[in-house]
Short mmCIF file of C-alpha atoms in Angstrom, two decimals:
data_model
loop_
_atom_site.label_atom_id
_atom_site.label_comp_id
_atom_site.label_asym_id
_atom_site.label_seq_id
_atom_site.Cartn_x
_atom_site.Cartn_y
_atom_site.Cartn_z
CA MET Z 1 -18.87 -23.63 9.93
CA ASP Z 2 -22.57 -24.33 10.45
CA ASP Z 3 -21.91 -23.61 14.57
CA GLN Z 4 -20.72 -20.34 13.47
CA SER Z 5 -23.86 -18.26 12.77
CA SER Z 6 -22.68 -14.74 13.80
CA SER Z 7 -19.64 -13.43 14.80
CA ILE Z 8 -18.51 -9.86 16.51
CA VAL Z 9 -16.19 -7.62 14.83
CA GLU Z 10 -15.04 -4.10 15.86
CA CYS Z 11 -15.02 -1.93 13.22
CA HIS Z 12 -11.46 -0.39 12.24
CA GLU Z 13 -12.74 3.11 11.53
CA CYS Z 14 -15.24 4.02 14.48
CA ALA Z 15 -14.57 1.05 16.99
CA LEU Z 16 -18.16 0.02 16.87
CA SER Z 17 -18.63 -3.58 17.71
CA VAL Z 18 -20.88 -5.05 15.19
CA ASP Z 19 -22.50 -8.74 15.02
CA ILE Z 20 -22.09 -10.09 11.56
CA SER Z 21 -24.41 -12.72 10.69
CA LEU Z 22 -22.77 -15.75 8.56
CA LEU Z 23 -22.39 -14.15 4.96
CA ILE Z 24 -23.21 -15.95 1.69
CA GLU Z 25 -21.28 -15.78 -1.44
CA ARG Z 26 -21.12 -12.09 -2.93
CA GLN Z 27 -22.48 -10.59 0.33
CA LYS Z 28 -21.12 -7.64 2.14
CA ALA Z 29 -21.62 -6.58 5.46
CA LEU Z 30 -21.30 -2.72 6.38
CA CYS Z 31 -20.57 -0.62 9.31
CA PRO Z 32 -23.87 0.91 10.19
CA ARG Z 33 -22.25 3.86 11.83
CA CYS Z 34 -19.77 4.83 9.34
CA GLY Z 35 -20.35 2.71 6.42
CA PHE Z 36 -16.62 0.54 6.58
CA LEU Z 37 -16.62 -2.50 4.83
CA LEU Z 38 -16.52 -4.83 7.64
CA SER Z 39 -16.23 -8.41 5.60
CA SER Z 40 -17.15 -9.61 2.20
CA LYS Z 41 -17.54 -13.16 0.95
CA HIS Z 42 -16.07 -13.99 -2.78
CA HIS Z 43 -17.01 -17.02 -4.68
CA ASN Z 44 -14.51 -19.48 -4.11
CA ALA Z 45 -12.51 -17.11 -2.49
CA LEU Z 46 -9.60 -19.60 -1.01
CA ASP Z 47 -9.14 -21.41 -4.48
CA ARG Z 48 -8.88 -18.03 -6.52
CA ILE Z 49 -6.44 -16.68 -3.98
CA LEU Z 50 -4.35 -19.72 -4.22
CA ALA Z 51 -4.61 -19.77 -7.96
CA TYR Z 52 -3.88 -16.02 -8.31
CA SER Z 53 -0.92 -16.11 -6.22
CA ILE Z 54 0.78 -19.35 -7.72
CA SER Z 55 0.19 -17.52 -10.89
CA ALA Z 56 1.55 -14.17 -9.38
CA ILE Z 57 4.73 -15.99 -8.41
CA PHE Z 58 5.54 -17.68 -11.81
CA PHE Z 59 5.20 -14.58 -13.62
CA LEU Z 60 7.48 -12.86 -10.93
CA LEU Z 61 9.68 -15.36 -11.79
CA LEU Z 62 9.59 -15.26 -15.68
CA SER Z 63 10.15 -11.49 -15.24
CA LEU Z 64 13.71 -11.57 -13.86
CA PRO Z 65 15.64 -13.46 -16.26
CA PHE Z 66 14.65 -11.52 -19.41
CA GLU Z 67 15.17 -8.43 -21.04
CA PHE Z 68 12.87 -5.67 -19.61
CA LEU Z 69 13.32 -2.31 -21.84
CA ALA Z 70 15.48 -1.70 -24.22
CA PHE Z 71 16.62 1.95 -25.27
CA GLN Z 72 18.20 2.90 -28.72
CA SER Z 73 19.50 6.81 -29.90
CA ASN Z 74 21.66 7.86 -32.58
CA GLY Z 75 22.86 4.18 -33.14
CA ILE Z 76 23.56 3.51 -29.44
CA GLU Z 77 21.43 0.62 -27.98
CA ARG Z 78 21.06 -0.36 -24.31
CA LYS Z 79 19.00 -3.30 -22.86
CA ILE Z 80 18.45 -3.62 -19.24
CA ASP Z 81 16.40 -6.31 -17.01
CA ILE Z 82 15.00 -5.76 -13.81
CA LEU Z 83 17.86 -6.99 -11.69
CA ALA Z 84 20.47 -5.04 -13.80
CA SER Z 85 18.41 -1.90 -12.78
CA LEU Z 86 19.31 -2.67 -9.18
CA THR Z 87 22.85 -3.11 -10.13
CA ILE Z 88 23.02 0.25 -11.92
CA LEU Z 89 21.47 2.06 -8.64
CA ASN Z 90 24.07 0.30 -6.36
CA ASN Z 91 27.03 0.50 -8.40
CA ASN Z 92 26.22 4.33 -9.03
CA ASN Z 93 25.82 4.85 -5.12
CA TYR Z 94 21.87 5.29 -5.30
CA HIS Z 95 21.33 2.97 -2.56
CA VAL Z 96 18.47 4.30 -0.93
CA LEU Z 97 16.87 4.02 -4.52
CA ALA Z 98 17.81 0.51 -4.91
CA VAL Z 99 16.59 -0.59 -1.21
CA LEU Z 100 13.38 1.16 -2.02
CA GLU Z 101 12.65 -0.51 -5.59
CA VAL Z 102 13.88 -4.20 -4.51
CA LEU Z 103 11.69 -4.03 -1.18
CA THR Z 104 8.38 -2.36 -2.78
CA ILE Z 105 8.28 -4.28 -6.11
CA PHE Z 106 9.93 -7.63 -5.28
CA VAL Z 107 10.59 -8.53 -1.46
CA ILE Z 108 7.35 -7.46 -0.16
CA PRO Z 109 5.17 -8.54 -2.81
CA ALA Z 110 7.13 -12.05 -2.70
CA LEU Z 111 6.34 -12.12 1.21
CA ILE Z 112 2.50 -11.51 1.09
CA LEU Z 113 1.87 -14.18 -2.08
CA PHE Z 114 3.91 -16.80 -0.34
CA SER Z 115 2.17 -16.18 2.91
CA LEU Z 116 -0.61 -16.48 1.09
CA ILE Z 117 -0.13 -19.63 -0.70
CA TYR Z 118 1.15 -21.19 2.78
CA LEU Z 119 -2.05 -19.99 4.46
CA THR Z 120 -5.01 -20.80 1.72
CA ILE Z 121 -3.06 -24.28 1.40
CA ALA Z 122 -3.59 -25.27 4.67
CA LEU Z 123 -7.07 -23.92 5.59
CA ARG Z 124 -8.41 -25.91 2.18
CA LYS Z 125 -7.49 -28.73 3.90
CA GLY Z 126 -9.22 -27.51 7.31
CA ILE Z 127 -5.44 -27.42 8.96
CA TYR Z 128 -4.81 -24.68 11.08
CA PRO Z 129 -1.10 -23.20 9.74
CA ARG Z 130 1.29 -22.63 12.25
CA ALA Z 131 1.51 -18.74 13.79
CA GLY Z 132 -1.72 -18.36 10.73
CA GLN Z 133 -3.01 -15.56 12.68
CA TYR Z 134 0.24 -13.59 13.00
CA LEU Z 135 1.15 -14.38 9.14
CA LEU Z 136 -2.33 -12.55 8.16
CA LYS Z 137 -1.90 -9.91 10.56
CA LEU Z 138 1.47 -9.45 9.02
CA THR Z 139 0.49 -9.76 5.39
CA TYR Z 140 -2.15 -6.83 6.00
CA LYS Z 141 0.31 -4.74 7.34
CA LEU Z 142 2.77 -5.49 4.46
CA LEU Z 143 0.24 -4.82 1.60
CA PRO Z 144 0.55 -0.95 1.58
CA TRP Z 145 4.36 -1.22 1.06
CA SER Z 146 3.67 -3.19 -2.09
CA MET Z 147 3.81 -1.30 -5.16
CA VAL Z 148 3.65 -3.26 -7.92
CA GLU Z 149 0.70 -1.73 -9.86
CA ILE Z 150 2.61 1.94 -8.84
CA PHE Z 151 5.77 0.70 -10.76
CA VAL Z 152 3.76 -0.41 -13.57
CA VAL Z 153 2.38 3.06 -14.30
CA GLY Z 154 5.52 4.74 -13.33
CA VAL Z 155 7.30 2.71 -16.28
CA LEU Z 156 4.44 3.50 -18.53
CA VAL Z 157 4.99 7.27 -17.73
CA SER Z 158 8.83 7.37 -18.34
CA LEU Z 159 8.58 5.67 -21.40
CA ILE Z 160 6.00 7.98 -22.63
CA LYS Z 161 8.81 10.78 -21.39
CA ILE Z 162 11.25 9.47 -23.72
CA ILE Z 163 9.63 8.26 -26.69
CA SER Z 164 10.11 11.00 -28.44
CA LEU Z 165 13.65 10.93 -28.32
CA ALA Z 166 14.61 7.55 -28.85
CA ASP Z 167 13.51 3.93 -29.96
CA ILE Z 168 11.67 1.68 -27.01
CA GLY Z 169 11.52 -1.92 -26.80
CA LEU Z 170 9.33 -3.88 -24.96
CA GLY Z 171 11.31 -7.22 -23.50
CA PRO Z 172 9.57 -10.70 -22.63
CA SER Z 173 10.01 -9.63 -19.00
CA PHE Z 174 7.83 -6.58 -19.24
CA TYR Z 175 5.23 -8.23 -20.26
CA ALA Z 176 5.98 -11.13 -17.63
CA TYR Z 177 5.78 -8.27 -15.21
CA ILE Z 178 2.35 -6.89 -16.27
CA LEU Z 179 0.99 -10.06 -15.73
CA PHE Z 180 2.38 -10.21 -12.41
CA SER Z 181 0.60 -7.17 -11.35
CA LEU Z 182 -2.72 -8.06 -12.78
CA ALA Z 183 -2.67 -11.71 -11.00
CA MET Z 184 -1.36 -10.32 -7.30
CA THR Z 185 -3.94 -7.52 -7.74
CA ALA Z 186 -6.57 -10.36 -8.30
CA ALA Z 187 -5.45 -12.34 -5.49
CA VAL Z 188 -5.56 -9.28 -3.06
CA LEU Z 189 -9.04 -8.12 -4.25
CA HIS Z 190 -10.23 -11.80 -3.26
CA MET Z 191 -8.84 -11.67 0.14
CA ASP Z 192 -11.30 -10.39 3.12
CA LYS Z 193 -9.63 -10.30 6.55
CA HIS Z 194 -12.39 -11.27 8.27
CA GLN Z 195 -13.46 -14.26 6.67
CA LEU Z 196 -10.08 -15.37 6.71
CA ASN Z 197 -9.83 -15.06 10.77
CA GLN Z 198 -12.97 -17.06 10.84
CA LEU Z 199 -11.30 -19.67 8.92
CA LEU Z 200 -8.32 -19.83 10.94
CA ASN Z 201 -10.37 -19.46 14.21
CA TYR Z 202 -12.79 -22.79 13.01
CA CYS Z 203 -9.96 -24.98 12.02
CA LYS Z 204 -7.66 -23.84 15.45
CA SER Z 205 -10.95 -24.83 17.06
CA ASN Z 206 -11.17 -28.27 15.19
CA GLN Z 207 -7.61 -29.15 16.04
CA ALA Z 208 -7.96 -28.38 19.67
CA THR Z 209 -11.13 -30.36 19.92
CA GLN Z 210 -9.85 -33.50 17.95
CA LYS Z 211 -6.91 -33.26 20.55
CA LYS Z 212 -8.80 -32.85 23.84
CA GLN Z 213 -11.87 -34.86 22.45
CA ILE Z 214 -14.14 -32.10 24.06
CA LYS Z 215 -17.35 -30.53 22.19
CA PRO Z 216 -16.35 -27.29 20.06
CA THR Z 217 -17.13 -24.11 21.43
CA LYS Z 218 -18.08 -21.01 19.49
CA LEU Z 219 -15.26 -18.82 18.61
CA LYS Z 220 -16.16 -15.14 18.47
CA ASP Z 221 -14.08 -12.80 16.23
CA VAL Z 222 -13.54 -9.94 18.87
CA THR Z 223 -10.48 -7.62 18.81
CA PRO Z 224 -9.11 -7.54 22.36
CA ARG Z 225 -9.54 -4.80 24.07
CA ASN Z 226 -6.52 -2.39 24.83
CA HIS Z 227 -5.26 -2.11 28.34
CA LEU Z 228 -4.25 1.46 27.89
CA SER Z 229 -7.03 3.84 28.57
CA LEU Z 230 -8.53 5.43 25.75
CA ALA Z 231 -7.34 9.13 26.73
CA LEU Z 232 -3.58 7.75 26.82
CA LYS Z 233 -4.14 5.73 23.37
CA LYS Z 234 -5.73 8.95 21.70
CA ARG Z 235 -2.81 11.01 22.73
CA ILE Z 236 -0.30 8.76 21.87
CA SER Z 237 -1.61 8.42 18.28
CA VAL Z 238 -2.13 12.23 18.04
CA GLN Z 239 1.39 13.30 18.79
CA LYS Z 240 2.94 10.46 16.39
CA THR Z 241 1.00 11.61 13.80
CA TRP Z 242 2.15 15.34 14.15
CA ALA Z 243 5.60 14.00 14.50
CA LEU Z 244 5.14 12.17 11.29
CA LEU Z 245 3.42 15.31 9.36
CA ILE Z 246 5.98 17.63 10.36
CA THR Z 247 8.84 15.53 9.12
CA SER Z 248 6.85 14.92 5.96
CA ILE Z 249 6.39 18.65 5.66
CA VAL Z 250 10.18 19.01 5.96
CA PHE Z 251 10.78 16.26 3.39
CA TYR Z 252 8.09 18.08 0.89
CA ILE Z 253 10.08 21.36 0.58
CA PRO Z 254 13.55 20.17 -0.74
CA ALA Z 255 11.15 18.05 -2.71
CA ASN Z 256 9.85 20.86 -4.66
CA ILE Z 257 12.67 22.96 -4.81
CA LEU Z 258 15.49 20.90 -5.39
CA PRO Z 259 16.11 18.75 -9.31
CA ILE Z 260 14.21 15.21 -8.88
CA MET Z 261 16.82 14.28 -11.67
CA ASN Z 262 19.70 15.64 -13.91
CA THR Z 263 19.77 14.93 -17.60
CA ARG Z 264 23.47 15.05 -19.20
CA PHE Z 265 22.94 15.42 -22.59
CA LEU Z 266 26.32 16.33 -24.72
CA GLY Z 267 28.16 16.93 -21.94
CA GLN Z 268 25.78 19.74 -20.39
CA ASP Z 269 23.63 19.06 -17.61
CA GLU Z 270 20.28 19.97 -17.30
CA PRO Z 271 18.25 19.74 -14.15
CA SER Z 272 14.68 19.05 -13.73
CA THR Z 273 12.23 19.73 -10.52
CA ILE Z 274 9.01 17.83 -10.29
CA LEU Z 275 6.95 21.13 -11.39
CA GLY Z 276 9.30 20.98 -14.17
CA GLY Z 277 8.65 17.99 -15.61
CA VAL Z 278 5.01 18.47 -15.57
CA ILE Z 279 5.33 21.41 -17.95
CA LEU Z 280 7.53 20.05 -20.21
CA LEU Z 281 4.96 17.21 -20.41
CA TRP Z 282 2.52 19.41 -20.99
CA GLU Z 283 4.16 21.41 -23.87
CA MET Z 284 5.17 18.31 -25.39
CA GLY Z 285 1.33 17.64 -25.72
CA SER Z 286 1.52 14.71 -23.35
CA TYR Z 287 -1.71 16.35 -21.40
CA PRO Z 288 -2.90 13.06 -19.83
CA ILE Z 289 0.64 11.93 -18.22
CA ALA Z 290 1.50 15.70 -17.32
CA ALA Z 291 -1.84 16.07 -15.51
CA VAL Z 292 -1.19 12.35 -13.80
CA ILE Z 293 2.20 13.63 -12.50
CA PHE Z 294 0.90 16.72 -11.31
CA VAL Z 295 -1.62 15.03 -9.60
CA ALA Z 296 0.36 12.24 -8.11
CA SER Z 297 3.22 13.98 -7.17
CA VAL Z 298 2.26 17.73 -6.45
CA ALA Z 299 -1.22 17.78 -5.29
CA VAL Z 300 -1.66 14.56 -3.80
CA PRO Z 301 1.03 14.32 -1.09
CA MET Z 302 -0.11 18.18 -0.20
CA ALA Z 303 -3.81 17.64 -0.11
CA LYS Z 304 -2.95 14.71 1.98
CA MET Z 305 -0.97 16.46 4.58
CA LEU Z 306 -3.76 19.41 4.62
CA VAL Z 307 -6.10 16.49 5.36
CA LEU Z 308 -4.58 14.68 7.78
CA VAL Z 309 -3.41 18.08 9.63
CA TRP Z 310 -7.30 18.82 9.85
CA LEU Z 311 -8.12 15.39 11.14
CA ASN Z 312 -5.31 15.39 13.58
CA TYR Z 313 -6.27 18.66 15.02
CA SER Z 314 -10.22 17.69 15.29
CA VAL Z 315 -9.50 14.93 16.83
CA GLN Z 316 -7.11 16.21 19.49
CA HIS Z 317 -9.81 19.47 20.03
CA GLN Z 318 -12.58 16.47 19.87
CA HIS Z 319 -14.81 17.90 17.18
CA SER Z 320 -18.20 16.26 17.10
CA SER Z 321 -19.11 17.66 13.71
CA PHE Z 322 -18.59 16.17 10.40
CA SER Z 323 -17.95 12.85 11.29
CA LYS Z 324 -18.74 11.06 8.10
CA GLU Z 325 -17.13 13.52 6.19
CA ARG Z 326 -13.86 13.37 7.98
CA VAL Z 327 -13.99 9.52 7.88
CA LYS Z 328 -14.37 9.75 4.12
CA LEU Z 329 -11.39 12.18 3.75
CA TYR Z 330 -9.11 9.58 6.17
CA ARG Z 331 -9.99 7.07 3.39
CA LEU Z 332 -9.35 8.91 0.33
CA ALA Z 333 -6.04 9.85 1.73
CA GLU Z 334 -4.96 6.52 2.82
CA PHE Z 335 -5.80 5.02 -0.41
CA VAL Z 336 -4.08 7.68 -2.60
CA GLY Z 337 -1.08 8.52 -0.59
CA ARG Z 338 1.28 5.62 -2.12
CA TRP Z 339 0.51 6.67 -5.51
CA SER Z 340 2.67 9.63 -5.05
CA MET Z 341 5.39 6.81 -5.52
CA VAL Z 342 4.65 6.99 -9.50
CA ASP Z 343 7.54 9.88 -9.77
CA VAL Z 344 10.29 7.76 -7.73
CA TYR Z 345 9.70 5.00 -10.07
CA VAL Z 346 9.65 7.12 -13.23
CA VAL Z 347 13.16 8.58 -12.00
CA ILE Z 348 14.36 4.71 -11.28
CA ILE Z 349 13.52 3.66 -14.52
CA LEU Z 350 14.88 6.59 -16.71
CA VAL Z 351 18.23 6.55 -14.45
CA THR Z 352 18.72 2.72 -15.00
CA LEU Z 353 18.10 3.27 -18.78
CA ILE Z 354 19.34 6.19 -20.20
CA GLN Z 355 23.32 5.43 -19.42
CA LEU Z 356 25.02 6.67 -22.41
CA GLY Z 357 28.00 8.68 -21.10
CA ASN Z 358 28.43 12.35 -21.83
CA THR Z 359 26.20 11.67 -25.22
CA MET Z 360 22.97 11.29 -22.77
CA SER Z 361 22.59 10.36 -19.23
CA ILE Z 362 20.14 10.87 -16.22
CA TYR Z 363 21.07 10.89 -12.58
CA PRO Z 364 18.45 11.02 -9.70
CA GLY Z 365 18.41 14.55 -7.87
CA GLY Z 366 18.53 15.12 -4.26
CA ALA Z 367 14.29 15.73 -4.85
CA ALA Z 368 14.17 12.16 -5.35
CA LEU Z 369 15.15 10.96 -1.68
CA ALA Z 370 13.24 13.78 -0.43
CA PHE Z 371 9.87 12.94 -2.00
CA SER Z 372 10.46 9.25 -1.13
CA GLY Z 373 10.83 10.50 2.45
CA VAL Z 374 7.40 12.37 1.88
CA VAL Z 375 5.66 9.42 0.93
CA ILE Z 376 6.72 7.05 3.21
CA THR Z 377 6.13 9.57 6.61
CA THR Z 378 2.73 10.51 5.07
CA MET Z 379 1.55 6.60 4.99
CA LEU Z 380 3.13 6.39 8.16
CA ALA Z 381 1.16 9.48 9.56
CA ALA Z 382 -2.09 7.83 7.94
CA MET Z 383 -1.33 4.48 9.73
CA SER Z 384 -0.64 6.00 13.01
CA PHE Z 385 -3.78 7.86 12.58
CA GLU Z 386 -6.69 6.45 14.61
CA PRO Z 387 -10.17 7.37 12.73
CA GLN Z 388 -11.86 5.60 15.72
CA PHE Z 389 -11.39 8.83 17.74
CA ILE Z 390 -13.47 10.82 14.83
CA TRP Z 391 -16.65 9.46 16.58
CA GLN Z 392 -15.21 10.21 20.16
CA THR Z 393 -16.73 12.99 22.15
CA LYS Z 394 -15.74 14.48 25.48
CA ASN Z 395 -18.56 13.01 26.88
CA ASN Z 396 -18.69 9.18 25.36
CA LEU Z 397 -14.63 9.26 25.57
CA TYR Z 398 -15.13 9.88 29.85
CA SER Z 399 -17.97 6.89 29.90
CA GLU Z 400 -16.04 4.45 28.04
CA GLU Z 401 -12.91 4.90 30.37
CA CYS Z 402 -15.29 4.94 33.31
CA ASN Z 403 -16.64 1.52 32.22
CA ASP Z 404 -12.99 0.19 31.38
CA GLN Z 405 -12.29 1.25 35.33
#
């Protein structure tokens, strides 16, 4: 790639075109206007992504056949593996929770890892993989929906909730899944969209050159201009974001009013809301866990909705002040929103682990589905919001439209 001394990249968050020079290892390129990380070059990135991805797949497969958790209370013992949890949810007609679990902690992570293995093996050999750029784009679209590390936190929280009621055992699959989570996180941390795009472009150019026997031309990584006018693109983004935010608010009401789970103890049902669970943990002295659940399940969803409402309103009315502050809030809202799924995973683990008939059983409540709806719709709202319009005022929006014409 010596002939590619620089490339032009359009900033995802403010749409500024930035000419990035060839980076050396451990260097980063930041957008001069909004500070967004445009690119970073890691040491032996391809080798590390490949190694961590293969390791993650290996540990994922190891986490499937063995015991995951064991639960023992009053002489009654119950053991489960991860696949059994899906079967239990499905047999008890909790199909939506089963689909959410299998997609977010198995299917989507596996698709991401196999895509990375396929791409990195080809790129290490200097070969352009078939549909490489489409696959890379799809991988980045799937990344927010991979919730492996959130599931691990949910498992730990659920264990703390019931450790005072029963003896808990951790099986080999539990440790394998922890290692899978660590390996996948390491692979994702070494990914850089710009660097991978550059490698794909370079391999594609070389392949075309070898076929046509012509001198290679320098490729620039430029995001193609949207043929829609900026005003129309902005209107679509604002309307879509409003629709998703209103839907999330509708879901948020039953998510906090209805019980998120029902505990049947000696034939009597005890419903528990999200706030009720936080209060119970606090009274038990589990202050850190109570704080984590409160922040992830109550504070974060509400704060994220309020932030997105304000951002969308400010973009719709073309406010020009506090642009950097608004972008920072958008980044925070986009990052923390998915962590609200912790409480949903807690319910899933407790439901699959504690099924002892009338002695003690836990069942999901209506709030579990409503809360899942809150998390999904707020994530989609953050994705539909276009942060580049934070930097657009009436004057420069009009001038850019004139230039397009």
